[in-house]
Amino acid sequence: MFFKRLRMDIAAAKNNDPAARNKFEIFLTYSGVRALSMHRFANRLYRMHLKLLARMVSQYCKRRTGIEIHPAAKIAAGVFIDHGEGVVIGETAEVGTGTVIYQGCTLGGTGKETGKRHPTVGENCVISAGAKVLGNITVGDYAKVGAGAVVLKDVPPHATVVGVPARVVRINGSKDSIDLVQEKQDPYLIEICRLRERSFELEERIKRLEEEKNENENL
């Protein structure tokens, strides 16, 4: 089972990284593949209730690869962590097969909640560089999270989300099929427009007061 999952991880790296020349090179040099292999060992120790030893293995993996994965996280075979430096995956996170995770990503929580507090990422998703997926939310199959996005709500399958906070910009590659339930207005833009309107009103009031003052002086 271990070697079957390892072969799937290596195949995922080969399919998703055009710089990968052969599977032997991937096995020897790819930190993402190494981190997943060490995580599977740590996860086995964790399920055997050797939790301290499991955490020691995960911390050793962090020092060697720059990738921190909690031993209890559930990661399917065939996941590819590209480059991987700064990737953090929390205790109750789940990642489906075929998903690609780039450097600097976090699958984390939003506070001190208990129970399921980390995201569930479906199959064949893309979590781009620097993205933060936080809380007990679900990222649907084949969804794409843009670089630097902060995802705080569920992401529909086949959707593309970008921004802070992240919002849906495409579903199935089309802007016309965006889920109407999703929040599409930018609250910061709305507030800026309100401030702009208020500044125009104040300028008009100041202008009228100056005109009245000038009229009074002329009298």
Short mmCIF file of N, CA and C in Angstrom, two decimals, residues 22-195:
data_model
loop_
_atom_site.label_atom_id
_atom_site.label_comp_id
_atom_site.label_asym_id
_atom_site.label_seq_id
_atom_site.Cartn_x
_atom_site.Cartn_y
_atom_site.Cartn_z
N ASN A 22 12.23 12.58 -15.12
CA ASN A 22 11.93 11.15 -14.97
C ASN A 22 11.53 10.87 -13.52
N LYS A 23 10.96 9.71 -13.30
CA LYS A 23 10.43 9.36 -11.99
C LYS A 23 11.54 9.16 -10.95
N PHE A 24 12.69 8.69 -11.39
CA PHE A 24 13.79 8.49 -10.44
C PHE A 24 14.27 9.83 -9.89
N GLU A 25 14.36 10.84 -10.76
CA GLU A 25 14.74 12.17 -10.31
C GLU A 25 13.71 12.74 -9.34
N ILE A 26 12.44 12.53 -9.63
CA ILE A 26 11.38 12.99 -8.73
C ILE A 26 11.52 12.35 -7.36
N PHE A 27 11.74 11.05 -7.34
CA PHE A 27 11.87 10.32 -6.07
C PHE A 27 13.04 10.85 -5.24
N LEU A 28 14.13 11.21 -5.88
CA LEU A 28 15.33 11.64 -5.15
C LEU A 28 15.31 13.12 -4.75
N THR A 29 14.66 13.97 -5.54
CA THR A 29 14.87 15.41 -5.36
C THR A 29 13.62 16.22 -5.03
N TYR A 30 12.42 15.68 -5.18
CA TYR A 30 11.21 16.49 -4.98
C TYR A 30 10.80 16.48 -3.51
N SER A 31 10.85 17.66 -2.89
CA SER A 31 10.53 17.76 -1.47
C SER A 31 9.07 17.43 -1.19
N GLY A 32 8.16 17.77 -2.13
CA GLY A 32 6.75 17.46 -1.93
C GLY A 32 6.49 15.97 -1.84
N VAL A 33 7.13 15.19 -2.71
CA VAL A 33 6.99 13.73 -2.69
C VAL A 33 7.57 13.18 -1.40
N ARG A 34 8.72 13.69 -0.98
CA ARG A 34 9.35 13.23 0.26
C ARG A 34 8.47 13.55 1.47
N ALA A 35 7.89 14.76 1.48
CA ALA A 35 7.05 15.16 2.60
C ALA A 35 5.81 14.28 2.71
N LEU A 36 5.20 13.94 1.56
CA LEU A 36 4.02 13.08 1.60
C LEU A 36 4.36 11.67 2.07
N SER A 37 5.52 11.17 1.68
CA SER A 37 5.94 9.85 2.13
C SER A 37 6.14 9.83 3.64
N MET A 38 6.79 10.86 4.15
CA MET A 38 7.01 10.95 5.60
C MET A 38 5.69 11.16 6.34
N HIS A 39 4.78 11.90 5.71
CA HIS A 39 3.48 12.10 6.35
C HIS A 39 2.72 10.78 6.46
N ARG A 40 2.79 9.95 5.46
CA ARG A 40 2.06 8.68 5.52
C ARG A 40 2.61 7.80 6.64
N PHE A 41 3.90 7.86 6.85
CA PHE A 41 4.50 7.12 7.97
C PHE A 41 4.03 7.72 9.30
N ALA A 42 4.05 9.05 9.40
CA ALA A 42 3.61 9.72 10.62
C ALA A 42 2.12 9.45 10.88
N ASN A 43 1.32 9.45 9.81
CA ASN A 43 -0.11 9.19 9.96
C ASN A 43 -0.37 7.78 10.47
N ARG A 44 0.42 6.83 10.02
CA ARG A 44 0.28 5.45 10.51
C ARG A 44 0.61 5.39 12.00
N LEU A 45 1.69 6.06 12.41
CA LEU A 45 2.04 6.09 13.83
C LEU A 45 0.93 6.74 14.64
N TYR A 46 0.34 7.79 14.09
CA TYR A 46 -0.73 8.52 14.79
C TYR A 46 -1.94 7.61 15.00
N ARG A 47 -2.29 6.83 13.97
CA ARG A 47 -3.43 5.93 14.08
C ARG A 47 -3.14 4.75 15.01
N MET A 48 -1.86 4.48 15.25
CA MET A 48 -1.47 3.45 16.22
C MET A 48 -1.37 4.02 17.63
N HIS A 49 -1.79 5.29 17.79
CA HIS A 49 -1.79 6.01 19.07
C HIS A 49 -0.37 6.30 19.58
N LEU A 50 0.59 6.31 18.66
CA LEU A 50 1.95 6.75 18.98
C LEU A 50 2.07 8.22 18.56
N LYS A 51 1.27 9.06 19.20
CA LYS A 51 1.09 10.44 18.74
C LYS A 51 2.34 11.29 18.92
N LEU A 52 3.06 11.09 20.00
CA LEU A 52 4.29 11.87 20.21
C LEU A 52 5.31 11.53 19.13
N LEU A 53 5.48 10.26 18.86
CA LEU A 53 6.43 9.84 17.83
C LEU A 53 5.98 10.37 16.46
N ALA A 54 4.68 10.34 16.24
CA ALA A 54 4.15 10.86 14.97
C ALA A 54 4.46 12.34 14.81
N ARG A 55 4.29 13.13 15.89
CA ARG A 55 4.59 14.56 15.82
C ARG A 55 6.07 14.80 15.62
N MET A 56 6.91 13.96 16.21
CA MET A 56 8.36 14.09 16.02
C MET A 56 8.72 13.86 14.55
N VAL A 57 8.08 12.88 13.92
CA VAL A 57 8.33 12.61 12.50
C VAL A 57 7.89 13.80 11.65
N SER A 58 6.70 14.37 11.97
CA SER A 58 6.19 15.50 11.18
C SER A 58 7.08 16.73 11.35
N GLN A 59 7.61 16.96 12.53
CA GLN A 59 8.50 18.10 12.74
C GLN A 59 9.85 17.89 12.05
N TYR A 60 10.31 16.65 12.02
CA TYR A 60 11.54 16.35 11.28
C TYR A 60 11.32 16.61 9.79
N CYS A 61 10.13 16.21 9.31
CA CYS A 61 9.77 16.47 7.91
C CYS A 61 9.75 17.97 7.64
N LYS A 62 9.22 18.74 8.57
CA LYS A 62 9.16 20.20 8.40
C LYS A 62 10.56 20.79 8.26
N ARG A 63 11.48 20.33 9.10
CA ARG A 63 12.86 20.85 9.04
C ARG A 63 13.55 20.46 7.74
N ARG A 64 13.27 19.26 7.25
CA ARG A 64 13.94 18.78 6.04
C ARG A 64 13.36 19.36 4.76
N THR A 65 12.04 19.59 4.74
CA THR A 65 11.38 19.96 3.48
C THR A 65 10.74 21.35 3.49
N GLY A 66 10.53 21.93 4.68
CA GLY A 66 9.81 23.20 4.75
C GLY A 66 8.30 23.04 4.66
N ILE A 67 7.81 21.80 4.67
CA ILE A 67 6.39 21.49 4.57
C ILE A 67 5.92 20.92 5.90
N GLU A 68 4.90 21.53 6.49
CA GLU A 68 4.40 21.06 7.78
C GLU A 68 3.01 20.46 7.60
N ILE A 69 2.90 19.16 7.85
CA ILE A 69 1.63 18.45 7.74
C ILE A 69 1.35 17.77 9.07
N HIS A 70 0.21 18.06 9.66
CA HIS A 70 -0.14 17.39 10.91
C HIS A 70 -0.32 15.90 10.65
N PRO A 71 0.15 15.04 11.55
CA PRO A 71 0.06 13.59 11.32
C PRO A 71 -1.36 13.08 11.12
N ALA A 72 -2.36 13.79 11.67
CA ALA A 72 -3.75 13.32 11.57
C ALA A 72 -4.42 13.73 10.26
N ALA A 73 -3.81 14.63 9.48
CA ALA A 73 -4.41 15.08 8.23
C ALA A 73 -4.59 13.90 7.27
N LYS A 74 -5.69 13.93 6.50
CA LYS A 74 -5.99 12.85 5.56
C LYS A 74 -5.68 13.32 4.15
N ILE A 75 -4.64 12.76 3.58
CA ILE A 75 -4.21 13.15 2.23
C ILE A 75 -4.22 11.92 1.34
N ALA A 76 -5.00 11.98 0.28
CA ALA A 76 -5.12 10.84 -0.62
C ALA A 76 -3.84 10.66 -1.43
N ALA A 77 -3.70 9.49 -1.99
CA ALA A 77 -2.57 9.24 -2.90
C ALA A 77 -2.77 10.03 -4.18
N GLY A 78 -1.67 10.41 -4.82
CA GLY A 78 -1.75 11.14 -6.08
C GLY A 78 -1.88 12.64 -5.92
N VAL A 79 -1.56 13.16 -4.73
CA VAL A 79 -1.51 14.61 -4.49
C VAL A 79 -0.11 15.10 -4.83
N PHE A 80 -0.01 16.29 -5.40
CA PHE A 80 1.30 16.86 -5.75
C PHE A 80 1.49 18.18 -5.03
N ILE A 81 2.52 18.27 -4.21
CA ILE A 81 2.91 19.52 -3.55
C ILE A 81 4.11 20.06 -4.31
N ASP A 82 3.91 21.11 -5.09
CA ASP A 82 4.97 21.65 -5.95
C ASP A 82 5.82 22.66 -5.17
N HIS A 83 7.12 22.47 -5.20
CA HIS A 83 8.09 23.26 -4.42
C HIS A 83 7.83 23.05 -2.94
N GLY A 84 6.72 23.57 -2.43
CA GLY A 84 6.27 23.18 -1.09
C GLY A 84 6.71 24.04 0.06
N GLU A 85 7.71 24.87 -0.10
CA GLU A 85 8.20 25.67 1.02
C GLU A 85 7.07 26.51 1.61
N GLY A 86 6.87 26.37 2.92
CA GLY A 86 5.85 27.16 3.61
C GLY A 86 4.46 26.57 3.59
N VAL A 87 4.28 25.40 3.01
CA VAL A 87 2.95 24.77 3.02
C VAL A 87 2.63 24.26 4.42
N VAL A 88 1.40 24.55 4.89
CA VAL A 88 0.95 24.09 6.20
C VAL A 88 -0.41 23.43 6.02
N ILE A 89 -0.55 22.21 6.52
CA ILE A 89 -1.81 21.47 6.42
C ILE A 89 -2.20 21.03 7.83
N GLY A 90 -3.39 21.46 8.27
CA GLY A 90 -3.83 21.26 9.64
C GLY A 90 -4.33 19.86 9.96
N GLU A 91 -4.64 19.67 11.23
CA GLU A 91 -4.96 18.35 11.78
C GLU A 91 -6.16 17.68 11.11
N THR A 92 -7.25 18.41 10.93
CA THR A 92 -8.48 17.80 10.40
C THR A 92 -8.68 18.09 8.91
N ALA A 93 -7.63 18.56 8.25
CA ALA A 93 -7.73 18.82 6.81
C ALA A 93 -7.80 17.51 6.03
N GLU A 94 -8.49 17.57 4.89
CA GLU A 94 -8.58 16.43 3.99
C GLU A 94 -8.30 16.91 2.57
N VAL A 95 -7.50 16.15 1.84
CA VAL A 95 -7.13 16.52 0.46
C VAL A 95 -7.37 15.34 -0.45
N GLY A 96 -8.13 15.57 -1.53
CA GLY A 96 -8.47 14.50 -2.46
C GLY A 96 -7.39 14.25 -3.50
N THR A 97 -7.46 13.11 -4.12
CA THR A 97 -6.46 12.72 -5.11
C THR A 97 -6.46 13.65 -6.32
N GLY A 98 -5.29 13.84 -6.91
CA GLY A 98 -5.14 14.69 -8.08
C GLY A 98 -5.01 16.17 -7.79
N THR A 99 -5.08 16.56 -6.54
CA THR A 99 -4.98 17.98 -6.18
C THR A 99 -3.53 18.43 -6.22
N VAL A 100 -3.33 19.67 -6.66
CA VAL A 100 -1.99 20.26 -6.71
C VAL A 100 -1.95 21.44 -5.74
N ILE A 101 -0.96 21.44 -4.88
CA ILE A 101 -0.79 22.50 -3.87
C ILE A 101 0.57 23.15 -4.10
N TYR A 102 0.57 24.47 -4.25
CA TYR A 102 1.82 25.19 -4.51
C TYR A 102 2.39 25.79 -3.22
N GLN A 103 3.56 26.38 -3.32
CA GLN A 103 4.29 26.86 -2.15
C GLN A 103 3.53 27.95 -1.40
N GLY A 104 3.71 27.98 -0.09
CA GLY A 104 3.13 29.03 0.74
C GLY A 104 1.66 28.86 1.05
N CYS A 105 1.06 27.75 0.70
CA CYS A 105 -0.38 27.55 0.95
C CYS A 105 -0.62 27.09 2.39
N THR A 106 -1.80 27.45 2.90
CA THR A 106 -2.21 27.03 4.23
C THR A 106 -3.61 26.44 4.17
N LEU A 107 -3.74 25.23 4.66
CA LEU A 107 -5.06 24.64 4.89
C LEU A 107 -5.24 24.61 6.40
N GLY A 108 -5.77 25.71 6.94
CA GLY A 108 -5.74 25.90 8.39
C GLY A 108 -7.09 26.21 8.98
N GLY A 109 -7.05 26.53 10.28
CA GLY A 109 -8.26 26.89 11.01
C GLY A 109 -8.36 28.39 11.17
N THR A 110 -9.44 28.81 11.82
CA THR A 110 -9.69 30.24 12.02
C THR A 110 -9.65 30.64 13.49
N GLY A 111 -9.33 29.73 14.37
CA GLY A 111 -9.29 30.07 15.80
C GLY A 111 -9.03 28.83 16.64
N LYS A 112 -9.76 28.75 17.75
CA LYS A 112 -9.55 27.65 18.69
C LYS A 112 -10.74 26.70 18.72
N GLU A 113 -11.41 26.54 17.56
CA GLU A 113 -12.53 25.62 17.50
C GLU A 113 -12.06 24.19 17.74
N THR A 114 -13.01 23.34 18.10
CA THR A 114 -12.70 21.92 18.29
C THR A 114 -13.43 21.13 17.20
N GLY A 115 -13.07 19.87 17.08
CA GLY A 115 -13.69 19.04 16.06
C GLY A 115 -13.13 19.35 14.69
N LYS A 116 -13.96 19.19 13.68
CA LYS A 116 -13.54 19.46 12.29
C LYS A 116 -13.41 20.96 12.09
N ARG A 117 -12.20 21.44 12.01
CA ARG A 117 -11.94 22.88 11.95
C ARG A 117 -11.04 23.28 10.79
N HIS A 118 -10.69 22.32 9.95
CA HIS A 118 -9.84 22.59 8.80
C HIS A 118 -10.58 22.21 7.51
N PRO A 119 -10.15 22.71 6.38
CA PRO A 119 -10.90 22.51 5.13
C PRO A 119 -10.82 21.09 4.57
N THR A 120 -11.81 20.80 3.75
CA THR A 120 -11.84 19.57 2.96
C THR A 120 -11.69 19.96 1.49
N VAL A 121 -10.62 19.54 0.87
CA VAL A 121 -10.34 19.86 -0.53
C VAL A 121 -10.65 18.64 -1.38
N GLY A 122 -11.48 18.83 -2.39
CA GLY A 122 -11.91 17.71 -3.23
C GLY A 122 -10.81 17.21 -4.16
N GLU A 123 -11.21 16.46 -5.15
CA GLU A 123 -10.27 15.86 -6.09
C GLU A 123 -9.94 16.82 -7.23
N ASN A 124 -8.69 16.73 -7.70
CA ASN A 124 -8.23 17.47 -8.89
C ASN A 124 -8.39 18.98 -8.75
N CYS A 125 -8.16 19.49 -7.56
CA CYS A 125 -8.20 20.93 -7.32
C CYS A 125 -6.82 21.53 -7.50
N VAL A 126 -6.77 22.85 -7.62
CA VAL A 126 -5.50 23.58 -7.68
C VAL A 126 -5.54 24.66 -6.60
N ILE A 127 -4.60 24.59 -5.67
CA ILE A 127 -4.46 25.61 -4.62
C ILE A 127 -3.19 26.38 -4.96
N SER A 128 -3.33 27.56 -5.50
CA SER A 128 -2.19 28.30 -6.04
C SER A 128 -1.32 28.90 -4.94
N ALA A 129 -0.16 29.43 -5.34
CA ALA A 129 0.87 29.89 -4.40
C ALA A 129 0.32 30.94 -3.44
N GLY A 130 0.59 30.74 -2.16
CA GLY A 130 0.23 31.73 -1.15
C GLY A 130 -1.23 31.75 -0.74
N ALA A 131 -2.05 30.86 -1.28
CA ALA A 131 -3.47 30.84 -0.94
C ALA A 131 -3.68 30.33 0.49
N LYS A 132 -4.70 30.87 1.15
CA LYS A 132 -5.06 30.46 2.50
C LYS A 132 -6.51 29.96 2.48
N VAL A 133 -6.70 28.70 2.79
CA VAL A 133 -8.03 28.12 2.85
C VAL A 133 -8.28 27.81 4.32
N LEU A 134 -9.23 28.52 4.94
CA LEU A 134 -9.33 28.52 6.39
C LEU A 134 -10.72 28.09 6.87
N GLY A 135 -10.73 27.25 7.91
CA GLY A 135 -11.98 26.87 8.54
C GLY A 135 -12.54 25.57 8.00
N ASN A 136 -13.66 25.16 8.60
CA ASN A 136 -14.33 23.92 8.20
C ASN A 136 -15.19 24.19 6.96
N ILE A 137 -14.52 24.31 5.82
CA ILE A 137 -15.21 24.58 4.57
C ILE A 137 -14.83 23.51 3.55
N THR A 138 -15.55 23.50 2.44
CA THR A 138 -15.31 22.49 1.41
C THR A 138 -14.94 23.17 0.09
N VAL A 139 -13.88 22.71 -0.51
CA VAL A 139 -13.49 23.14 -1.85
C VAL A 139 -13.87 22.02 -2.80
N GLY A 140 -14.83 22.29 -3.68
CA GLY A 140 -15.37 21.25 -4.55
C GLY A 140 -14.37 20.70 -5.55
N ASP A 141 -14.70 19.56 -6.10
CA ASP A 141 -13.83 18.90 -7.09
C ASP A 141 -13.55 19.83 -8.27
N TYR A 142 -12.32 19.79 -8.75
CA TYR A 142 -11.85 20.54 -9.92
C TYR A 142 -11.89 22.06 -9.71
N ALA A 143 -12.01 22.51 -8.49
CA ALA A 143 -12.00 23.96 -8.22
C ALA A 143 -10.57 24.48 -8.27
N LYS A 144 -10.45 25.79 -8.53
CA LYS A 144 -9.14 26.45 -8.57
C LYS A 144 -9.17 27.65 -7.63
N VAL A 145 -8.16 27.73 -6.77
CA VAL A 145 -8.02 28.85 -5.84
C VAL A 145 -6.83 29.69 -6.33
N GLY A 146 -7.08 30.97 -6.60
CA GLY A 146 -6.04 31.84 -7.14
C GLY A 146 -4.94 32.14 -6.15
N ALA A 147 -3.80 32.58 -6.67
CA ALA A 147 -2.64 32.90 -5.83
C ALA A 147 -2.98 34.03 -4.86
N GLY A 148 -2.63 33.82 -3.59
CA GLY A 148 -2.83 34.83 -2.57
C GLY A 148 -4.26 34.97 -2.08
N ALA A 149 -5.17 34.15 -2.57
CA ALA A 149 -6.57 34.24 -2.15
C ALA A 149 -6.73 33.77 -0.71
N VAL A 150 -7.73 34.32 -0.03
CA VAL A 150 -8.09 33.90 1.32
C VAL A 150 -9.51 33.36 1.26
N VAL A 151 -9.65 32.05 1.36
CA VAL A 151 -10.94 31.40 1.18
C VAL A 151 -11.56 31.13 2.55
N LEU A 152 -12.75 31.70 2.78
CA LEU A 152 -13.45 31.56 4.06
C LEU A 152 -14.82 30.91 3.91
N LYS A 153 -15.26 30.67 2.65
CA LYS A 153 -16.56 30.05 2.39
C LYS A 153 -16.37 28.86 1.44
N ASP A 154 -17.39 28.01 1.41
CA ASP A 154 -17.36 26.86 0.51
C ASP A 154 -17.16 27.30 -0.94
N VAL A 155 -16.42 26.50 -1.67
CA VAL A 155 -16.17 26.76 -3.10
C VAL A 155 -16.89 25.69 -3.92
N PRO A 156 -17.76 26.08 -4.84
CA PRO A 156 -18.49 25.08 -5.66
C PRO A 156 -17.53 24.28 -6.54
N PRO A 157 -17.92 23.09 -6.93
CA PRO A 157 -17.09 22.31 -7.88
C PRO A 157 -16.89 23.07 -9.18
N HIS A 158 -15.71 22.90 -9.78
CA HIS A 158 -15.36 23.50 -11.07
C HIS A 158 -15.29 25.03 -11.03
N ALA A 159 -15.29 25.63 -9.85
CA ALA A 159 -15.26 27.09 -9.74
C ALA A 159 -13.83 27.60 -9.64
N THR A 160 -13.64 28.87 -10.01
CA THR A 160 -12.38 29.57 -9.81
C THR A 160 -12.65 30.73 -8.86
N VAL A 161 -11.87 30.80 -7.77
CA VAL A 161 -12.06 31.87 -6.80
C VAL A 161 -10.76 32.66 -6.65
N VAL A 162 -10.89 33.98 -6.49
CA VAL A 162 -9.73 34.85 -6.33
C VAL A 162 -10.09 35.94 -5.32
N GLY A 163 -9.06 36.60 -4.79
CA GLY A 163 -9.28 37.79 -3.98
C GLY A 163 -9.22 37.55 -2.49
N VAL A 164 -9.34 38.68 -1.74
CA VAL A 164 -9.33 38.67 -0.28
C VAL A 164 -10.52 39.50 0.20
N PRO A 165 -11.56 38.88 0.74
CA PRO A 165 -11.78 37.43 0.79
C PRO A 165 -12.11 36.88 -0.60
N ALA A 166 -11.87 35.59 -0.79
CA ALA A 166 -12.05 35.00 -2.12
C ALA A 166 -13.52 34.99 -2.53
N ARG A 167 -13.77 35.22 -3.81
CA ARG A 167 -15.11 35.14 -4.38
C ARG A 167 -15.04 34.47 -5.74
N VAL A 168 -16.15 33.87 -6.12
CA VAL A 168 -16.20 33.11 -7.37
C VAL A 168 -16.17 34.06 -8.56
N VAL A 169 -15.28 33.80 -9.50
CA VAL A 169 -15.22 34.59 -10.73
C VAL A 169 -15.57 33.77 -11.97
N ARG A 170 -15.48 32.46 -11.85
CA ARG A 170 -15.85 31.59 -12.97
C ARG A 170 -16.33 30.24 -12.44
N ILE A 171 -17.24 29.64 -13.19
CA ILE A 171 -17.63 28.25 -12.96
C ILE A 171 -17.64 27.55 -14.31
N ASN A 172 -16.93 26.43 -14.38
CA ASN A 172 -16.77 25.72 -15.66
C ASN A 172 -16.19 26.61 -16.74
N GLY A 173 -15.34 27.56 -16.34
CA GLY A 173 -14.68 28.43 -17.29
C GLY A 173 -15.52 29.57 -17.81
N SER A 174 -16.76 29.72 -17.32
CA SER A 174 -17.65 30.75 -17.82
C SER A 174 -18.03 31.73 -16.72
N LYS A 175 -18.01 33.02 -17.03
CA LYS A 175 -18.45 34.03 -16.09
C LYS A 175 -19.97 34.05 -15.96
N ASP A 176 -20.69 33.57 -16.98
CA ASP A 176 -22.15 33.64 -16.99
C ASP A 176 -22.79 32.65 -16.03
N SER A 177 -22.03 31.63 -15.62
CA SER A 177 -22.61 30.59 -14.77
C SER A 177 -22.25 30.74 -13.30
N ILE A 178 -21.84 31.93 -12.90
CA ILE A 178 -21.46 32.15 -11.50
C ILE A 178 -22.66 31.95 -10.59
N ASP A 179 -22.43 31.25 -9.51
CA ASP A 179 -23.49 30.96 -8.53
C ASP A 179 -24.04 32.28 -7.98
N LEU A 180 -25.35 32.47 -8.11
CA LEU A 180 -25.96 33.72 -7.66
C LEU A 180 -25.97 33.85 -6.15
N VAL A 181 -25.79 32.75 -5.44
CA VAL A 181 -25.77 32.82 -3.98
C VAL A 181 -24.47 33.45 -3.48
N GLN A 182 -23.43 33.35 -4.27
CA GLN A 182 -22.14 33.89 -3.87
C GLN A 182 -22.18 35.41 -3.80
N GLU A 183 -21.43 35.97 -2.85
CA GLU A 183 -21.33 37.42 -2.71
C GLU A 183 -20.42 37.96 -3.78
N LYS A 184 -20.97 38.80 -4.67
CA LYS A 184 -20.18 39.32 -5.78
C LYS A 184 -19.75 40.76 -5.58
N GLN A 185 -20.37 41.49 -4.64
CA GLN A 185 -20.01 42.87 -4.42
C GLN A 185 -18.79 42.96 -3.51
N ASP A 186 -17.93 43.89 -3.83
CA ASP A 186 -16.74 44.11 -3.02
C ASP A 186 -17.08 45.13 -1.94
N PRO A 187 -17.08 44.74 -0.65
CA PRO A 187 -17.46 45.68 0.41
C PRO A 187 -16.52 46.88 0.52
N TYR A 188 -15.26 46.69 0.20
CA TYR A 188 -14.32 47.81 0.25
C TYR A 188 -14.63 48.83 -0.85
N LEU A 189 -14.95 48.33 -2.04
CA LEU A 189 -15.30 49.23 -3.14
C LEU A 189 -16.57 50.01 -2.82
N ILE A 190 -17.54 49.34 -2.21
CA ILE A 190 -18.79 50.02 -1.84
C ILE A 190 -18.51 51.14 -0.85
N GLU A 191 -17.68 50.87 0.15
CA GLU A 191 -17.37 51.87 1.16
C GLU A 191 -16.61 53.04 0.57
N ILE A 192 -15.69 52.76 -0.34
CA ILE A 192 -14.94 53.84 -1.01
C ILE A 192 -15.88 54.73 -1.81
N CYS A 193 -16.85 54.12 -2.50
CA CYS A 193 -17.83 54.91 -3.27
C CYS A 193 -18.66 55.80 -2.35
N ARG A 194 -19.02 55.27 -1.19
CA ARG A 194 -19.78 56.07 -0.24
C ARG A 194 -18.97 57.26 0.26
N LEU A 195 -17.72 57.01 0.57
CA LEU A 195 -16.85 58.10 1.04
C LEU A 195 -16.65 59.15 -0.05
#
